[in-house]
Short mmCIF file of C-alpha atoms in Angstrom, two decimals:
data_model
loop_
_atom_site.label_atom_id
_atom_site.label_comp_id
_atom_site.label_asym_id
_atom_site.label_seq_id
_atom_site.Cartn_x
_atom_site.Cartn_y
_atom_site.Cartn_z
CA UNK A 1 12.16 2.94 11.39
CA UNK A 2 12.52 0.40 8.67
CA UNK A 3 12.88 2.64 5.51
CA UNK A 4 13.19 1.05 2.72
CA UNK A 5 15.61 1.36 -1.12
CA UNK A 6 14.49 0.51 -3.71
CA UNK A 7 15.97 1.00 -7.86
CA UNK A 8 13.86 4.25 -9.15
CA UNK A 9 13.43 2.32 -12.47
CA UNK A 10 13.82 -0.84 -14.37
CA UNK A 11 13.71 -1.90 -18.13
CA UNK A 12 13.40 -5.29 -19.49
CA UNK A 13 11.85 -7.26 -22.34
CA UNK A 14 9.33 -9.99 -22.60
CA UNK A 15 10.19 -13.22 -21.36
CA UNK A 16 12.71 -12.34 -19.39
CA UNK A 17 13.62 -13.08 -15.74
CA UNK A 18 13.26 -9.42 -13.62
CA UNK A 19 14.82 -8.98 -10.13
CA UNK A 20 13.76 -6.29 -8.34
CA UNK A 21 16.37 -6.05 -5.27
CA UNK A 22 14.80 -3.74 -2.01
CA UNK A 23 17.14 -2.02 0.65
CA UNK A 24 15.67 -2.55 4.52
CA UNK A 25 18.71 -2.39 7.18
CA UNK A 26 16.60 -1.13 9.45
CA UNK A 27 14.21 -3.97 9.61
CA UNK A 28 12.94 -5.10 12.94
CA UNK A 29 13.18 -8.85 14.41
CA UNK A 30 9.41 -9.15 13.71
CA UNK A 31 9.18 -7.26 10.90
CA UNK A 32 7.31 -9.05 7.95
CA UNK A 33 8.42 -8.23 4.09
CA UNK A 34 5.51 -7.74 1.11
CA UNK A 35 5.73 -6.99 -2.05
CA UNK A 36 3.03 -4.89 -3.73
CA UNK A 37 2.20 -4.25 -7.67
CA UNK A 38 0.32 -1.18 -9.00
CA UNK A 39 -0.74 0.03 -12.56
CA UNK A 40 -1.44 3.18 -13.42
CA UNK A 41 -4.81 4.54 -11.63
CA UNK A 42 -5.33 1.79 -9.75
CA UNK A 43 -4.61 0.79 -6.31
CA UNK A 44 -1.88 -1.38 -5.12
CA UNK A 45 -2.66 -5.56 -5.24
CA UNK A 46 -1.00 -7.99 -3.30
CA UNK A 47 2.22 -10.05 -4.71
CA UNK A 48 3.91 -12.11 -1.34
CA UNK A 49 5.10 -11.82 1.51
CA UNK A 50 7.80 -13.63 3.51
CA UNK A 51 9.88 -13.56 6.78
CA UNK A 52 13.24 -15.37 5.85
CA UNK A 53 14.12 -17.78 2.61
CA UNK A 54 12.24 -18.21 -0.33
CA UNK A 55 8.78 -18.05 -0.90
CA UNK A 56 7.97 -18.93 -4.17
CA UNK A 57 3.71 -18.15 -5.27
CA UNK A 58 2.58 -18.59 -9.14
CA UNK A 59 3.68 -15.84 -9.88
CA UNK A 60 6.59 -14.49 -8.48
CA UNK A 61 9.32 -15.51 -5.97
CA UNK A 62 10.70 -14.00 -2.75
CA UNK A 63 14.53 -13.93 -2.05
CA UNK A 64 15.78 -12.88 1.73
CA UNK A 65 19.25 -13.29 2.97
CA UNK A 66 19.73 -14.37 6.63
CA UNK A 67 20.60 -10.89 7.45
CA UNK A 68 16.84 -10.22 6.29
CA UNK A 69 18.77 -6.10 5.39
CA UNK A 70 17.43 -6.61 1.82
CA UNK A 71 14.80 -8.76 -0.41
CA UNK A 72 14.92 -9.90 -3.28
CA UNK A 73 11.56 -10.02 -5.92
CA UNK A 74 12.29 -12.55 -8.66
CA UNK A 75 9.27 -12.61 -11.71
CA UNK A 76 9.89 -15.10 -13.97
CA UNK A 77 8.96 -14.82 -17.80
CA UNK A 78 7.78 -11.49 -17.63
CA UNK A 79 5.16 -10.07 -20.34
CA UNK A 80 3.88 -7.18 -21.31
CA UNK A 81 1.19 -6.58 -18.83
CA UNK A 82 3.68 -6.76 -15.95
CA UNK A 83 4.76 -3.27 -17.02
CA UNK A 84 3.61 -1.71 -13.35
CA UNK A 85 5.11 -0.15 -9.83
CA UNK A 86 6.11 -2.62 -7.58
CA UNK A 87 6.88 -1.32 -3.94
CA UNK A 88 8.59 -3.50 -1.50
CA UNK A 89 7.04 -2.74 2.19
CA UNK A 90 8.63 -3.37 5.61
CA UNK A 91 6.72 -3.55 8.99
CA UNK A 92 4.29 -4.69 11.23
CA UNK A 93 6.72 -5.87 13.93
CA UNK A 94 4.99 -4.12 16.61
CA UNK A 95 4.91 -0.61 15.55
CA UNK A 96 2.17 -1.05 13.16
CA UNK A 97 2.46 3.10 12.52
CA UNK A 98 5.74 2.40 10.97
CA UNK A 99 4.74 0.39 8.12
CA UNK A 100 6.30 2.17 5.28
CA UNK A 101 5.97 1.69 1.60
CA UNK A 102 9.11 2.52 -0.39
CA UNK A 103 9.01 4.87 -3.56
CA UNK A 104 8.57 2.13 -5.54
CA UNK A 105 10.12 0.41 -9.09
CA UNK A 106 8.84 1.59 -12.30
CA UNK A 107 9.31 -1.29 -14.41
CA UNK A 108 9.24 -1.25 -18.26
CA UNK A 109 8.71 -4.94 -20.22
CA UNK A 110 9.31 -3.86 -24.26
CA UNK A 111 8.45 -6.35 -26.67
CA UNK B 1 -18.42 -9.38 -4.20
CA UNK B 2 -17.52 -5.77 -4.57
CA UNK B 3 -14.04 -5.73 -2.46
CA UNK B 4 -13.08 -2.55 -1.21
CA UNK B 5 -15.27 0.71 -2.51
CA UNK B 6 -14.35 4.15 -2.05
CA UNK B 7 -16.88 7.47 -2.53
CA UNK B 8 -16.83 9.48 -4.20
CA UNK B 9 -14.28 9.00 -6.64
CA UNK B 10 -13.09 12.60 -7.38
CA UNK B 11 -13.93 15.70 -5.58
CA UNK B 12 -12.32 18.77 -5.63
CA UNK B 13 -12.57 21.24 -2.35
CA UNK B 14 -11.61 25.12 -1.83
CA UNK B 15 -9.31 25.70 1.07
CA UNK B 16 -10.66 25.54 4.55
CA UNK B 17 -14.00 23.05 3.36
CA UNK B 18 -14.11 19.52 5.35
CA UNK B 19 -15.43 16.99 3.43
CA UNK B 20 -15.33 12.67 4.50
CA UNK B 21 -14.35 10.10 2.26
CA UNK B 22 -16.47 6.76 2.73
CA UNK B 23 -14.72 3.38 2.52
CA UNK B 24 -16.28 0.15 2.69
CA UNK B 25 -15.04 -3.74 2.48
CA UNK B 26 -17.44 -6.77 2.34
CA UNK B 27 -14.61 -9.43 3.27
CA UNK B 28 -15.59 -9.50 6.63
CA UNK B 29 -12.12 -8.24 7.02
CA UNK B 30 -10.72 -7.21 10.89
CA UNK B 31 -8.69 -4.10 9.31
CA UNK B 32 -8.83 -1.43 7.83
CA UNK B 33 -6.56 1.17 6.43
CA UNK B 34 -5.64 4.44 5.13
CA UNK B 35 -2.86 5.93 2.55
CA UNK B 36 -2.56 9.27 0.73
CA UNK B 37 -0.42 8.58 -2.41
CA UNK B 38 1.13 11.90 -3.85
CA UNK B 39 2.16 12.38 -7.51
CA UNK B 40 4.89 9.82 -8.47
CA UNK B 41 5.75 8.97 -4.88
CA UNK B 42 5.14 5.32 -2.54
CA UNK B 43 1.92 5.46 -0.19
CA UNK B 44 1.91 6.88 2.91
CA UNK B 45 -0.19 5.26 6.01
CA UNK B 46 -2.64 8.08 7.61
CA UNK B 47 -4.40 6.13 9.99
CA UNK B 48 -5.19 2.17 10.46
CA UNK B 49 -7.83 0.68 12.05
CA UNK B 50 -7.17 -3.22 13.73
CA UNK B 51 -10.37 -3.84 14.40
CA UNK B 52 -13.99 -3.09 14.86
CA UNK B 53 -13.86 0.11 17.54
CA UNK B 54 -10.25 0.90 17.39
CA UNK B 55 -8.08 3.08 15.71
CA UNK B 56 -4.37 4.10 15.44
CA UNK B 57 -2.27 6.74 13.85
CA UNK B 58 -0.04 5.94 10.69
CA UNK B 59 2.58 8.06 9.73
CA UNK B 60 1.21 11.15 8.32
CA UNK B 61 -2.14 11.82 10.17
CA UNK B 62 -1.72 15.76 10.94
CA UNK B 63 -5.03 17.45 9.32
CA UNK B 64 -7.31 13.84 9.08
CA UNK B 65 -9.94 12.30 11.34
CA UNK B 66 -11.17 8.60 11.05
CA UNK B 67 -14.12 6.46 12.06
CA UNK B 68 -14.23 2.94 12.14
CA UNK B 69 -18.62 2.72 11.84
CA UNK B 70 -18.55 -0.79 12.24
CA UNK B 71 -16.95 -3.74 10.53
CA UNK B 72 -17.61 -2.68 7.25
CA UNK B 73 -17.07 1.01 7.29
CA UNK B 74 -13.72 3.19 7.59
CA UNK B 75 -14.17 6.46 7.04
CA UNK B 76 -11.27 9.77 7.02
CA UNK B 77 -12.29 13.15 7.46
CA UNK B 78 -10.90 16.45 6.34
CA UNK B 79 -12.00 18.92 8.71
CA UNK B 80 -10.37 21.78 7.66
CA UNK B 81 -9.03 21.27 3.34
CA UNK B 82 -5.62 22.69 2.49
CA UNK B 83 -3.76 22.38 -0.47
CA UNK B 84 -1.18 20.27 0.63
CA UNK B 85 -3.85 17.10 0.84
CA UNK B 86 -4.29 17.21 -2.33
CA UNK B 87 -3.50 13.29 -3.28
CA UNK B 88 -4.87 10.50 -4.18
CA UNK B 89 -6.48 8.88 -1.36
CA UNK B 90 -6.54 4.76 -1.04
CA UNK B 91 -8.83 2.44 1.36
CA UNK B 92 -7.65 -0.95 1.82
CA UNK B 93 -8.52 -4.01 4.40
CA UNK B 94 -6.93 -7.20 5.36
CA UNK B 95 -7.80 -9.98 7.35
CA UNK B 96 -6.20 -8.83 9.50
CA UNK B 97 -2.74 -6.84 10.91
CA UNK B 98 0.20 -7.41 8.70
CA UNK B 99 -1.15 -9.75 6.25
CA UNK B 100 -2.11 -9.11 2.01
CA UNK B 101 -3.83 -6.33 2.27
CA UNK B 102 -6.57 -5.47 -0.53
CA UNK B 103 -7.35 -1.81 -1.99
CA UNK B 104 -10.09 -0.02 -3.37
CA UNK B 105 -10.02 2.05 -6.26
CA UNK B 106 -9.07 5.30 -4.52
CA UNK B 107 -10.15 9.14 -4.27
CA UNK B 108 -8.90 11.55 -6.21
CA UNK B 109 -8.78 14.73 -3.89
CA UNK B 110 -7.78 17.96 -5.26
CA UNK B 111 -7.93 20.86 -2.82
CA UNK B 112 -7.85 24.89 -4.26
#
């Protein structure tokens, strides 16, 4: 069962870089990584996703080691509105029941 | 396009009342999903549906039912309400398996 770790909280300020670092040792050959954002009363929306490397979308970028036991979530130039939950998920390597959100990282961007 | 919709979007039950929360996607989208999210904690997969007439358990689906109508549709039903469902309840859909997943707006369930 790929569980995953992530910090409980985070605090940075605008324009900064934020790197949000997830935990998986668990994680299965096939296993895919995503990383999802959420504000307050809403439901979760789609970041990125990757198997090994870098990904890099506009607006974030996606860090995994060869070992693939942790990720890495990289925003660049954050702001304000990026003040959210982001939860790194781990699964659908052929036990699609185990996909498994973590508890998620409250990040704080202060002005 | 409307995405993902849930109904309703509260609703608040007495212990031992069944109730079914409607979900619907107009992506064309092959699956369906879906999570309870408790107070301050990560989402938790009840059931998942691949495609159009199949469905699978997630990791928490003790006390829910689910019905995949047709492509569209994903429903969950509570057949029996205790307290301990009370969460906030989230639909989503994707493409399909595995890949970006999108979410509707959720159902806040509170159960007496």
């Amino acid at each position: 069962l790929a569980k995953t770790t992530q910090p409980i909280s985070m605090d940075s300020y605008e324009g900064q870089e934020v790197n949000i670092t997830c935990s998986h040792n668990n994680i299965a050959t096939n296993d895919y990584i995503t990383w999802y954002q959420q504000f307050p009363s809403q439901g979760p929306r789609f970041i990125i996703q990757g198997y090994k490397t870098k990904v890099t979308n506009e607006v974030a970028s996606l860090f995994i080691p060869a070992d693939r036991k942790s990720s890495t979530l990289s925003l660049p130039r954050v702001s304000l509105s990026d003040t959210a939950v982001y939860y790194c998920l781990v699964g659908w390597g052929g036990g699609y029941n185990k996909l498994i959100f973590g508890a998620g990282t409250r990040l704080a961007v202060h002005p | 396009n409307a995405g993902v919709t849930q109904t309703p979007k509260f609703q608040v039950l007495k212990t031992g009342q069944s109730m079914t929360l409607q979900c619907a996607q107009d992506m064309n989208h092959n699956s369906m999903y879906w999570y309870r999210q408790d107070p301050g904690m990560g989402l938790r997969l009840i059931y998942y549906s691949a495609s159009e007439g199949t469905t699978d358990k997630g990791e928490v689906p003790n006390g829910y039912n689910v019905s995949r109508l047709n492509k569209r549709e994903f429903s969950l039903r509570l057949e029996s309400a205790a307290p301990s469902q009370t969460s906030v309840y989230f639909c989503a859909s994707s493409a399909r398996l595995g890949v970006e997943q999108f979410f509707g707006p959720g159902t806040r369930l509170t159960v007496l």
